[in-house]
């Protein structure tokens, strides 16, 4: 089988689907960088408190992404099949599950903020600073949750420009109100960490209004309107559970795994947390194109299979895998090139700076494999409906390998930051190879509905 598809329309579709996603990811990274730099001016303790608070919120966001990506496996397939009724039912099921998840997280955060932060660190000053941030962020679970899941579904039917537009607006709103409330500009109170939470909350309101407003009043591929929210979805529940729920479980376990990694880092010390927060932003910056290709490959694969062209879907899968490794090399180069300039922008201690440099070197290696892994697990294989297999892979490699080995390396043997990071990301190496064999087998293409 050829490594690259010889079809210009394929690459045009990839750009059409992937470019808005990549640009949106870039904007999201820009917001994170700006947040980190602004909060970094307040000192490492406050920076660590926001980082650990966001680690908890990232569990929720990853669950939302799992929910949205699970739904997108079905929406892209039904869109390819031109099955409008089941397309609407899928989005309805997603919305109902989203409300349950958002409510659970909102209640937990409202009543147990200190206990939540205590899972990540035992440093009291970090916990106290983070409580205020979490409490102000409670409404974000609903606002961000619905905006995020809807964005993913819109991308799956070729409407990625709208989520991109909302991110652009959200970016400027977030930066402006962070500047106002963190530092007390334009006569506003100087709120510090709480100001960062308030700025984010205001940005989430804008994002929610734009995306949900477009879905219900303008969107013409899904054609969901308010009257459709009450439609019966019983006939789709079995299919939804079979295909979409494993994605939710898989991404939830991934989110919990990332939080377990954060727990390990938090118990190593605030220095490690601060250094890793810098590295995380750099990783996001270096892989924005990969995120675009990953989500685009899921949608394109689903649509192609929905149209009934299995051979074409397999050929595209090989090309996506090759692109993963190529962009992994590019991401590695970006990290090595930008690591020193990025680290130098932060107001941190020399020990933190040295550790951040170590973690950057480790990240450069990890990204080589993570890129291909991301496109296969979150893109091609998921778009083919192979969600149960991917769920098992996430459970096995993250929870059996990465987390225990990382904990032993950091908390027992006290290895170097470089080796601790490699151990914590070991699943990325294993899954990249594992999923290549799965792609070659062809067993990843599953039947959905009448496809």
XYZ file of C-alpha atoms in Angstrom:
451
model
C 0.000 0.000 0.000
C 1.299 3.457 -0.894
C 2.429 5.739 1.922
C 0.662 8.783 0.487
C -2.803 8.982 -1.067
C -2.622 10.233 -4.664
C -5.800 12.279 -4.489
C -5.735 16.067 -4.288
C -9.295 16.201 -2.918
C -8.136 14.229 0.141
C -5.512 16.831 1.036
C -7.934 19.659 0.317
C -10.438 18.063 2.704
C -7.675 17.579 5.272
C -6.811 21.284 5.093
C -10.488 22.293 5.200
C -11.151 20.174 8.291
C -7.756 20.404 9.991
C -6.650 24.016 9.539
C -9.452 25.599 11.637
C -8.810 23.032 14.373
C -5.067 23.703 14.344
C -5.614 27.454 14.449
C -8.075 27.048 17.304
C -5.530 24.954 19.195
C -2.924 27.650 18.560
C -5.238 30.277 20.020
C -5.922 28.071 23.042
C -2.185 27.676 23.573
C -1.809 31.443 23.223
C -4.328 31.945 26.009
C -2.484 29.428 28.203
C 0.853 31.110 27.550
C -0.567 34.537 28.333
C -2.230 33.204 31.501
C 0.989 31.546 32.644
C 3.071 34.628 31.975
C 0.621 36.949 33.750
C 0.175 34.655 36.743
C 3.898 33.891 36.725
C 4.497 37.523 37.615
C 2.756 36.839 40.943
C 5.296 34.162 41.983
C 5.718 30.392 41.834
C 3.216 29.603 44.627
C 0.316 31.326 42.877
C 1.411 29.926 39.529
C 1.396 26.413 41.018
C -2.064 26.959 42.540
C -3.549 27.866 39.163
C -1.736 24.995 37.452
C -3.083 22.437 39.937
C -6.590 23.927 39.773
C -6.467 23.615 36.002
C -5.261 20.036 36.347
C -8.585 19.224 37.999
C -10.532 21.214 35.435
C -8.627 19.453 32.672
C -10.110 16.143 33.881
C -13.513 17.608 33.110
C -12.387 19.060 29.788
C -10.914 15.731 28.721
C -14.188 14.017 29.662
C -16.028 16.585 27.541
C -13.635 15.942 24.687
C -14.252 12.228 25.090
C -17.984 12.825 25.057
C -17.720 15.091 22.017
C -15.283 12.845 20.147
C -17.433 9.809 20.916
C -20.436 11.588 19.463
C -18.375 12.767 16.479
C -17.600 9.160 15.509
C -21.335 8.741 14.956
C -22.081 12.226 13.576
C -19.381 11.976 10.906
C -20.632 8.509 9.918
C -24.291 9.586 9.832
C -23.320 12.733 7.926
C -21.587 10.560 5.310
C -24.726 8.385 5.174
C -26.969 11.504 5.002
C -28.979 10.189 7.973
C -30.356 13.456 9.395
C -32.565 11.885 12.094
C -29.812 9.873 13.763
C -27.475 12.846 13.426
C -29.832 14.912 15.590
C -30.370 12.050 18.038
C -26.616 11.715 18.540
C -26.216 15.383 19.453
C -29.211 15.173 21.787
C -27.731 12.209 23.641
C -24.441 14.063 23.934
C -26.169 17.141 25.405
C -28.016 15.086 28.020
C -24.885 13.307 29.167
C -23.009 16.621 29.221
C -25.542 18.117 31.651
C -25.057 15.212 34.068
C -21.263 15.413 33.945
C -21.187 19.209 34.308
C -23.508 19.078 37.316
C -21.389 16.469 39.096
C -18.202 18.490 38.636
C -19.868 21.782 39.569
C -21.227 20.349 42.832
C -17.907 18.706 43.740
C -16.028 21.955 43.116
C -18.513 24.119 44.985
C -18.505 21.988 48.131
C -15.033 20.403 48.231
C -12.471 22.753 46.600
C -9.848 22.319 49.317
C -10.125 18.550 49.307
C -9.801 18.491 45.522
C -6.595 20.544 45.574
C -5.334 18.428 48.469
C -5.262 15.464 46.099
C -2.626 17.225 44.015
C -0.393 18.772 46.659
C 0.159 18.935 50.418
C 1.455 22.531 50.369
C -1.114 24.610 52.296
C -0.299 27.966 50.705
C -0.819 26.498 47.228
C -4.158 24.970 48.286
C -5.441 28.197 49.859
C -4.578 30.225 46.766
C -6.253 27.690 44.482
C -9.582 27.522 46.343
C -10.647 30.999 45.233
C -9.760 30.179 41.633
C -11.848 26.994 41.650
C -14.927 28.556 43.253
C -15.159 31.349 40.672
C -14.738 28.757 37.905
C -17.836 26.689 38.845
C -20.115 28.079 36.053
C -17.385 27.225 33.527
C -18.288 23.558 33.791
C -21.569 24.242 31.992
C -20.350 27.006 29.678
C -17.114 25.342 28.596
C -18.617 21.847 28.523
C -21.383 22.643 26.058
C -19.143 24.868 23.937
C -16.405 22.234 23.769
C -18.611 19.248 22.898
C -20.584 21.263 20.343
C -17.359 22.492 18.736
C -16.163 18.920 18.228
C -19.449 17.864 16.650
C -19.456 20.898 14.346
C -15.940 20.017 13.170
C -17.066 16.466 12.384
C -19.495 17.811 9.757
C -17.070 20.329 8.281
C -18.054 23.422 10.297
C -14.746 24.073 12.073
C -14.653 27.776 11.191
C -17.308 28.670 13.794
C -15.424 27.177 16.779
C -12.338 28.961 15.439
C -14.177 32.297 15.366
C -15.419 31.777 18.923
C -11.865 31.011 20.073
C -10.548 34.209 18.503
C -13.159 36.252 20.353
C -12.552 34.296 23.566
C -8.793 34.845 23.257
C -9.021 38.635 23.224
C -11.741 38.724 25.882
C -9.705 36.461 28.187
C -6.461 38.397 27.779
C -8.167 41.743 28.327
C -10.101 40.781 31.452
C -7.124 38.911 32.893
C -5.087 42.091 32.512
C -7.886 44.072 34.167
C -8.619 41.813 37.136
C -5.274 40.129 37.875
C -3.399 43.416 38.174
C -6.284 45.802 39.004
C -6.174 47.943 35.853
C -8.817 50.458 34.681
C -9.946 51.004 38.258
C -10.826 47.338 38.862
C -9.803 45.622 42.114
C -6.468 43.795 42.056
C -7.669 40.193 42.411
C -4.573 38.133 41.547
C -5.440 34.465 41.051
C -9.174 35.152 41.438
C -8.875 37.740 38.669
C -7.507 35.069 36.340
C -10.527 32.877 37.108
C -12.942 35.771 36.515
C -11.302 36.652 33.198
C -11.634 33.044 32.066
C -15.284 32.908 33.155
C -16.181 35.995 31.115
C -14.416 34.525 28.069
C -16.378 31.277 28.479
C -19.660 33.208 28.347
C -18.737 34.721 24.971
C -17.612 31.332 23.664
C -20.839 29.617 24.765
C -23.120 32.239 23.200
C -21.333 32.174 19.831
C -21.159 28.388 19.413
C -24.572 27.420 20.774
C -26.203 30.395 19.047
C -24.792 29.245 15.712
C -25.853 25.630 16.270
C -29.488 26.433 16.997
C -30.056 29.367 14.646
C -27.746 28.998 11.630
C -26.174 25.530 11.256
C -27.449 23.557 8.224
C -25.577 20.210 8.258
C -26.938 18.946 11.582
C -30.022 21.195 11.457
C -30.678 20.908 15.197
C -33.209 23.394 16.549
C -34.648 23.967 20.035
C -37.777 21.923 19.229
C -35.534 18.910 18.480
C -34.152 18.805 22.032
C -37.255 16.906 23.193
C -37.088 14.201 20.503
C -36.962 10.533 21.542
C -33.498 9.000 21.337
C -34.260 5.454 22.538
C -33.559 3.840 19.175
C -29.965 5.128 19.165
C -28.986 4.410 22.775
C -27.560 0.940 22.056
C -25.385 2.164 19.188
C -24.308 5.212 21.171
C -23.260 3.084 24.129
C -21.353 0.660 21.898
C -19.390 3.278 19.929
C -19.360 6.531 21.913
C -19.238 5.500 25.573
C -15.865 3.689 25.239
C -14.439 6.998 23.973
C -15.823 8.789 27.029
C -14.399 6.099 29.328
C -11.061 6.097 27.501
C -10.653 9.875 27.618
C -11.866 10.023 31.226
C -9.231 7.478 32.216
C -6.732 9.558 30.264
C -7.815 12.646 32.200
C -7.582 10.816 35.507
C -4.220 9.458 34.424
C -2.961 12.948 33.659
C -4.171 14.016 37.078
C -2.399 11.049 38.655
C 0.716 12.280 36.861
C 0.024 15.738 38.321
C -0.288 14.164 41.780
C 3.141 12.583 41.370
C 4.581 15.911 40.254
C 2.796 17.801 43.026
C 4.320 15.541 45.659
C 7.767 15.910 44.136
C 7.400 19.634 44.843
C 6.177 23.032 43.620
C 9.375 23.430 41.598
C 8.496 20.399 39.471
C 4.897 21.625 39.061
C 6.025 25.065 37.925
C 8.586 23.624 35.495
C 6.051 21.195 34.060
C 3.468 23.956 33.517
C 5.965 25.681 31.225
C 6.688 22.426 29.408
C 2.979 21.657 28.976
C 2.351 24.929 27.188
C 5.360 24.286 24.941
C 4.051 20.816 24.095
C 0.681 22.279 23.146
C 2.389 24.884 20.973
C 4.531 22.324 19.153
C 1.644 19.961 18.399
C -1.146 22.301 17.229
C -0.949 20.946 13.689
C -1.028 17.380 15.010
C -4.204 18.153 16.959
C -5.745 19.512 13.779
C -4.771 16.434 11.746
C -5.892 14.124 14.543
C -9.436 15.461 14.807
C -9.684 15.950 11.041
C -8.622 12.335 10.441
C -11.378 11.108 12.751
C -14.025 13.069 10.845
C -12.664 12.235 7.375
C -12.357 8.532 8.206
C -15.909 8.424 9.561
C -17.340 10.229 6.532
C -15.408 8.019 4.067
C -16.632 4.816 5.739
C -20.155 6.264 5.923
C -20.002 6.751 2.149
C -19.162 3.031 1.866
C -15.573 3.247 0.565
C -13.643 0.953 2.919
C -10.570 0.606 0.672
C -10.208 4.361 0.461
C -10.486 4.671 4.266
C -7.615 2.163 4.708
C -5.398 4.032 2.227
C -6.109 7.319 3.994
C -5.274 5.698 7.339
C -1.749 4.833 6.170
C -1.200 8.393 4.964
C -2.401 9.809 8.269
C 0.042 7.578 10.167
C 2.975 8.732 8.025
C 1.951 12.362 8.515
C 1.958 11.705 12.257
C 5.608 10.714 12.291
C 6.610 13.549 9.952
C 4.959 16.189 12.095
C 6.402 14.533 15.181
C 9.863 15.301 13.815
C 8.807 18.885 13.155
C 7.374 19.180 16.685
C 10.637 17.885 18.143
C 12.560 20.555 16.256
C 10.211 23.318 17.417
C 10.651 22.304 21.053
C 14.444 22.281 20.821
C 14.396 25.630 19.042
C 11.956 27.445 21.351
C 12.701 25.914 24.754
C 15.233 28.515 25.927
C 13.289 31.596 24.681
C 10.080 30.300 26.298
C 11.680 29.455 29.637
C 13.423 32.847 29.777
C 10.057 34.668 29.675
C 9.102 33.294 33.118
C 10.021 34.837 36.440
C 11.274 31.641 38.099
C 14.114 30.473 40.316
C 17.349 29.094 38.759
C 16.543 25.566 40.013
C 13.132 25.693 38.323
C 14.710 26.970 35.124
C 17.259 24.131 35.098
C 14.519 21.547 35.692
C 12.370 23.045 32.933
C 15.287 22.632 30.518
C 15.566 18.950 31.475
C 11.860 18.384 30.927
C 12.024 20.166 27.562
C 14.697 17.734 26.352
C 12.554 14.798 27.419
C 9.491 16.316 25.766
C 11.315 16.601 22.444
C 11.733 12.812 22.425
C 8.192 12.098 23.612
C 6.603 14.246 20.888
C 8.188 12.107 18.154
C 5.959 9.198 19.216
C 3.048 11.141 20.680
C 2.252 12.728 17.328
C 1.741 9.434 15.485
C -0.025 7.988 18.511
C -2.436 10.924 18.676
C -3.410 10.697 15.009
C -4.020 6.951 15.249
C -5.797 6.744 18.611
C -7.766 9.996 18.538
C -8.173 10.070 14.783
C -8.092 7.175 12.337
C -8.861 4.195 14.583
C -11.476 6.161 16.493
C -13.088 7.342 13.254
C -13.274 3.708 12.174
C -15.327 2.901 15.281
C -12.581 0.886 17.016
C -13.325 2.596 20.300
C -13.385 -0.455 22.587
C -9.885 -1.531 21.518
C -8.578 1.979 22.171
C -10.197 2.020 25.598
C -8.324 -1.153 26.554
C -5.052 0.288 25.214
C -5.450 3.448 27.309
C -6.203 1.476 30.469
C -3.341 -0.951 29.986
C -0.467 1.305 28.978
C -1.265 4.421 31.014
C -2.321 2.811 34.270
C -0.122 -0.288 34.220
C 3.053 1.276 32.797
C 3.340 5.064 32.862
C 1.811 6.025 36.201
C 3.385 3.363 38.462
C 6.805 3.622 36.781
C 6.689 7.418 36.918
C 5.721 7.354 40.588
C 8.560 4.961 41.405
C 11.057 7.055 39.419
C 10.017 10.320 41.087
C 8.992 9.390 44.627
C 11.128 6.327 45.376
C 14.329 6.531 43.353
C 14.315 10.358 42.903
C 15.676 10.123 39.386
C 16.460 13.167 37.244
C 13.623 15.285 35.885
C 14.432 13.974 32.400
C 13.958 10.321 33.370
C 10.877 10.986 35.504
C 9.181 12.702 32.566
C 10.103 9.859 30.183
C 8.653 7.292 32.590
C 5.455 9.309 33.030
C 5.005 9.414 29.241
C 6.037 5.825 28.510
C 2.555 4.939 27.233
C 3.047 7.285 24.277
C 5.926 5.160 22.995
C 4.115 1.842 23.428
C 0.777 2.946 21.946
C 2.415 4.381 18.824
C 3.844 0.956 17.929
C 0.781 -0.990 19.132
C -1.616 1.069 17.003
C 0.499 0.709 13.858
C -0.063 -3.049 14.022
C -3.774 -2.458 14.591
C -3.944 -0.173 11.547
C -2.234 -2.796 9.386
C -4.662 -5.517 10.506
C -7.728 -3.704 9.137
C -9.773 -4.845 12.154
C -10.313 -1.234 13.244
C -13.186 -0.613 10.804
C -16.455 -1.302 12.621
C -20.026 -1.268 11.340
C -22.277 1.583 12.504
C -25.966 1.654 11.702
C -26.408 0.627 8.050
C -22.855 1.564 7.016
